[in-house]
Tab-separated table of C-alpha atoms in Angstrom:
chain	number	residue	atom	x	y	z
A	1	MET	CA	195.053	257.340	184.470
A	2	ASN	CA	191.928	260.007	185.939
A	3	PHE	CA	190.624	256.702	188.188
A	4	PHE	CA	194.306	256.718	189.839
A	5	VAL	CA	194.496	260.282	190.170
A	6	ASP	CA	190.634	260.808	191.839
A	7	ALA	CA	190.619	257.296	193.530
A	8	LEU	CA	194.396	258.315	195.468
A	9	PRO	CA	192.949	260.081	198.367
A	10	LEU	CA	190.656	257.281	199.177
A	11	TYR	CA	193.599	254.462	198.800
A	12	LEU	CA	195.225	256.883	201.117
A	13	ASN	CA	192.816	256.781	203.860
A	14	GLY	CA	192.736	253.971	203.598
A	15	ALA	CA	196.361	252.741	204.035
A	16	ARG	CA	196.139	254.424	206.957
A	17	TYR	CA	193.737	252.195	208.286
A	18	THR	CA	195.673	249.411	207.316
A	19	LEU	CA	199.106	250.620	209.072
A	20	LEU	CA	196.866	251.462	212.390
A	21	ILE	CA	195.361	248.205	212.551
A	22	THR	CA	199.035	245.854	211.285
A	23	VAL	CA	200.980	247.989	213.978
A	24	GLY	CA	198.411	247.843	216.982
A	25	GLY	CA	198.705	244.390	215.571
A	26	CYS	CA	202.648	244.169	215.936
A	27	ALA	CA	202.524	245.735	219.173
A	28	LEU	CA	199.781	243.536	220.748
A	29	ALA	CA	201.764	240.360	219.069
A	30	PHE	CA	205.098	241.204	220.174
A	31	ALA	CA	204.127	241.459	223.950
A	32	ILE	CA	202.584	238.322	224.057
A	33	ALA	CA	205.081	236.882	221.971
A	34	MET	CA	207.845	238.168	224.136
A	35	ALA	CA	205.524	237.616	227.540
A	36	VAL	CA	204.262	233.869	226.255
A	37	GLY	CA	208.217	233.002	225.599
A	38	ILE	CA	210.062	233.789	228.337
A	39	LEU	CA	206.737	231.892	230.377
A	40	GLY	CA	207.948	228.416	228.162
A	41	SER	CA	211.295	229.018	228.247
A	42	THR	CA	211.408	228.870	231.715
A	43	ARG	CA	212.004	225.604	233.788
A	44	SER	CA	208.492	225.724	235.251
A	45	ALA	CA	205.709	223.102	234.167
A	46	ALA	CA	202.882	225.243	235.698
A	47	LEU	CA	204.281	228.198	232.896
A	48	ARG	CA	205.125	225.942	230.199
A	49	ALA	CA	202.043	224.424	230.215
A	50	LEU	CA	200.428	227.531	230.082
A	51	ALA	CA	202.321	229.389	227.306
A	52	SER	CA	201.274	226.309	225.171
A	53	VAL	CA	197.548	226.022	225.887
A	54	TYR	CA	197.576	229.325	224.626
A	55	VAL	CA	199.879	228.528	221.767
A	56	GLU	CA	198.083	226.015	220.402
A	57	VAL	CA	194.467	227.613	221.207
A	58	PHE	CA	194.522	231.026	219.009
A	59	ARG	CA	197.814	229.270	216.820
A	60	GLY	CA	194.656	226.352	216.213
A	61	VAL	CA	191.915	229.516	215.875
A	62	ALA	CA	191.556	231.232	211.864
A	63	ALA	CA	192.412	234.986	212.784
A	64	LEU	CA	188.452	235.931	210.183
A	65	VAL	CA	186.295	232.915	212.701
A	66	LEU	CA	188.518	234.677	215.935
A	67	MET	CA	187.806	238.482	214.563
A	68	PHE	CA	183.665	237.720	214.020
A	69	TRP	CA	183.732	236.169	217.165
A	70	LEU	CA	184.842	239.074	219.175
A	71	PHE	CA	182.873	241.338	217.149
A	72	TYR	CA	179.555	239.833	216.544
A	73	ALA	CA	179.317	236.922	219.064
A	74	MET	CA	181.243	238.454	222.331
A	75	PRO	CA	178.041	241.029	222.346
A	76	LEU	CA	176.115	238.055	222.158
A	77	LEU	CA	177.128	236.675	225.701
A	78	THR	CA	178.749	240.627	227.396
A	79	GLY	CA	176.594	242.951	225.509
A	80	TYR	CA	179.506	245.127	224.650
A	81	ARG	CA	180.087	245.728	221.212
A	82	LEU	CA	184.370	246.176	220.824
A	83	GLU	CA	184.745	248.766	217.945
A	84	PRO	CA	185.840	247.406	214.313
A	85	VAL	CA	188.933	248.990	214.378
A	86	PHE	CA	190.318	247.313	218.264
A	87	ALA	CA	188.584	243.871	217.202
A	88	ALA	CA	190.593	243.571	214.087
A	89	ILE	CA	193.923	244.448	216.187
A	90	LEU	CA	192.451	241.752	218.883
A	91	ALA	CA	192.301	239.232	216.321
A	92	LEU	CA	195.646	239.741	214.677
A	93	GLY	CA	197.909	239.720	217.324
A	94	LEU	CA	196.460	236.907	219.455
A	95	ASN	CA	196.770	235.109	216.448
A	96	ILE	CA	200.110	236.004	215.002
A	97	GLY	CA	201.300	236.360	218.880
A	98	ALA	CA	200.625	232.826	219.028
A	99	TYR	CA	203.368	231.806	216.107
A	100	GLY	CA	206.079	234.822	217.885
A	101	ALA	CA	205.625	232.668	220.871
A	102	GLU	CA	206.924	230.053	219.448
A	103	ASN	CA	209.838	232.146	217.625
A	104	VAL	CA	210.963	233.655	221.007
A	105	ARG	CA	211.065	230.464	223.186
A	106	GLY	CA	212.706	228.376	219.891
A	107	ALA	CA	214.997	231.558	220.000
A	108	ILE	CA	216.128	231.550	223.741
A	109	LYS	CA	216.783	227.683	223.182
A	110	ALA	CA	218.936	227.777	220.759
A	111	VAL	CA	221.200	230.344	222.917
A	112	PRO	CA	224.677	228.014	223.835
A	113	ARG	CA	224.091	226.322	226.643
A	114	SER	CA	227.665	227.413	227.954
A	115	GLN	CA	226.592	230.997	227.814
A	116	TYR	CA	223.124	230.351	230.803
A	117	GLU	CA	226.149	228.365	232.450
A	118	ALA	CA	228.746	231.376	232.344
A	119	THR	CA	225.410	233.605	233.991
A	120	VAL	CA	225.285	231.190	237.086
A	121	ALA	CA	228.721	231.055	237.387
A	122	LEU	CA	228.528	234.712	237.634
A	123	ASN	CA	226.113	234.501	240.715
A	124	LEU	CA	223.695	236.128	238.036
A	125	SER	CA	219.303	236.136	238.843
A	126	TRP	CA	217.469	235.410	236.388
A	127	THR	CA	216.144	238.692	235.069
A	128	GLN	CA	219.680	239.088	234.643
A	129	ARG	CA	220.310	236.737	232.742
A	130	MET	CA	217.674	237.245	230.379
A	131	ARG	CA	218.123	240.725	229.808
A	132	LEU	CA	222.372	240.926	229.537
A	133	VAL	CA	222.664	237.907	228.337
A	134	VAL	CA	219.950	235.980	226.773
A	135	LEU	CA	217.532	237.785	224.853
A	136	PRO	CA	220.195	239.948	223.361
A	137	GLN	CA	221.595	237.626	221.586
A	138	ALA	CA	218.022	235.817	221.213
A	139	TRP	CA	217.050	238.505	219.687
A	140	ALA	CA	219.260	238.743	216.095
A	141	GLN	CA	217.600	235.106	215.721
A	142	MET	CA	213.877	236.192	216.535
A	143	LEU	CA	214.043	238.704	213.939
A	144	PRO	CA	213.849	237.391	210.899
A	145	THR	CA	211.097	235.881	211.699
A	146	PHE	CA	209.614	238.514	213.215
A	147	GLY	CA	210.232	240.280	209.970
A	148	ASN	CA	208.328	237.169	208.186
A	149	LEU	CA	204.907	238.004	210.707
A	150	VAL	CA	204.868	241.907	210.350
A	151	ILE	CA	204.408	240.683	206.900
A	152	GLU	CA	201.652	238.117	207.134
A	153	LEU	CA	199.925	240.007	209.918
A	154	MET	CA	200.013	243.624	207.823
A	155	LYS	CA	198.688	240.744	204.297
A	156	GLY	CA	195.986	239.546	206.853
A	157	SER	CA	194.577	242.737	207.523
A	158	ALA	CA	192.455	242.350	204.800
A	159	VAL	CA	189.627	240.787	205.972
A	160	VAL	CA	188.533	243.657	208.339
A	161	SER	CA	186.606	245.093	205.541
A	162	LEU	CA	184.370	241.977	206.456
A	163	ILE	CA	183.843	243.734	209.592
A	164	ALA	CA	183.114	247.345	208.003
A	165	VAL	CA	186.692	248.768	208.377
A	166	SER	CA	187.456	251.035	205.238
A	167	ASP	CA	191.088	249.499	204.564
A	168	ILE	CA	193.151	249.193	201.679
A	169	THR	CA	190.627	246.302	200.270
A	170	PHE	CA	188.046	247.669	201.592
A	171	VAL	CA	188.423	250.680	199.224
A	172	ALA	CA	189.234	248.350	195.997
A	173	GLN	CA	184.989	246.964	196.628
A	174	GLN	CA	183.864	249.874	196.856
A	175	LEU	CA	185.301	251.680	193.644
A	176	ARG	CA	184.709	248.245	191.932
A	177	THR	CA	181.329	249.034	192.832
A	178	PHE	CA	180.718	252.365	192.568
A	179	THR	CA	183.086	252.942	189.031
A	180	GLY	CA	182.865	248.887	188.046
A	181	GLU	CA	187.216	249.313	187.299
A	182	THR	CA	187.723	245.803	188.679
A	183	VAL	CA	191.151	245.796	187.326
A	184	LEU	CA	191.750	248.979	188.037
A	185	ALA	CA	190.885	249.086	191.872
A	186	PHE	CA	192.636	245.928	192.526
A	187	ALA	CA	195.320	246.462	191.025
A	188	ALA	CA	195.822	249.707	192.922
A	189	ALA	CA	195.133	247.607	195.973
A	190	LEU	CA	197.626	245.454	195.022
A	191	VAL	CA	200.340	248.184	194.584
A	192	THR	CA	199.779	249.639	197.942
A	193	TYR	CA	199.751	246.504	200.127
A	194	PHE	CA	202.951	245.926	198.279
A	195	VAL	CA	205.023	249.238	198.767
A	196	ILE	CA	203.277	249.432	202.659
A	197	ALA	CA	205.491	245.382	202.529
A	198	GLN	CA	207.881	246.788	201.423
A	199	VAL	CA	208.534	249.311	204.245
A	200	PHE	CA	208.199	247.345	206.517
A	201	VAL	CA	210.805	245.593	205.147
A	202	ALA	CA	213.375	247.537	204.952
A	203	LEU	CA	212.605	248.454	208.729
A	204	MET	CA	213.452	245.081	209.532
A	205	ARG	CA	216.384	244.535	207.973
A	206	LEU	CA	217.858	247.602	209.440
A	207	ALA	CA	216.669	245.591	212.999
A	208	GLU	CA	218.491	242.885	211.598
A	209	ARG	CA	221.813	244.353	211.140
A	210	SER	CA	221.660	246.643	214.390
A	211	ALA	CA	221.393	243.351	216.059
A	212	ASN	CA	223.769	241.450	214.522
A	213	ARG	CA	226.394	244.329	214.689
A	214	ARG	CA	226.019	245.100	218.437
A	215	LEU	CA	227.312	241.036	218.396
A	216	GLY	CA	229.484	241.463	216.212
A	217	ARG	CA	228.223	239.417	214.120
A	218	ILE	CA	228.534	242.311	210.831
A	219	PRO	CA	231.601	244.786	210.955
A	220	ALA	CA	231.114	248.615	212.500
A	221	ARG	CA	231.551	250.831	209.925
A	222	PRO	CA	235.094	252.569	209.948
A	223	ARG	CA	234.694	256.245	210.959
A	224	ARG	CA	236.786	258.496	208.510
A	225	ARG	CA	239.349	259.480	210.491
A	226	ALA	CA	240.000	263.602	210.413
A	227	LYS	CA	243.041	265.246	208.754
A	228	PRO	CA	245.273	267.546	211.097
A	229	ALA	CA	245.005	270.610	211.163
A	230	GLY	CA	248.295	270.984	209.769
A	231	ALA	CA	248.017	269.089	206.632
A	232	ALA	CA	245.263	270.821	206.084
A	233	ALA	CA	246.683	273.563	205.402
A	234	LYS	CA	249.730	272.493	203.624
A	235	GLY	CA	247.028	271.076	201.008
A	236	GLY	CA	245.735	275.128	200.842
A	237	ALA	CA	248.744	276.173	200.328
A	238	ALA	CA	249.855	273.923	197.393
């Protein structure tokens, strides 16, 4: 018990770095996924080819190797070294963004053809079609997969300890080295990762329910009807 009490501040500091990398990586991956996914669903063959090249390259490259390349190899070519946290965010965001782009493209293609035809009949521009009709429906289909990708990115952040980022895994390794408590050190790391994952799962489920409710797939919660003032007065008198 003393081990966990003494090590708690270290794990909290490690969790701060894990959350920073997870949130930053998710923001980058989401921006890339939306942009590349939309490009991959357009009619332009050149844009689709560009999106396909990005997806195939970064989906086929290991995130760990990409992170090593950004942190160790790129300085030899450019003379500029990235900060470890930024290199980790960039590597994970580029990698997960490729998977997210396919999720976005698939969700857009899954919108019924009749919806596209209706937007054409209403003489809506391409931007209006995407913003008002297509993306709101596709968004609800994207979220479950996005939730899985968020958890995968969070778990993938465990490798950032290899470039000296003081995340949860780095803290566990340091405590194992200095205290010899291998079981306790990594048990605490497992619990910390699990708690963080459950927080992200809960947030993504709330987002899914909100998106489905806006589309009318989940009925809105009925509001309680306020009692008339006269009825309340009669009840009090009785």
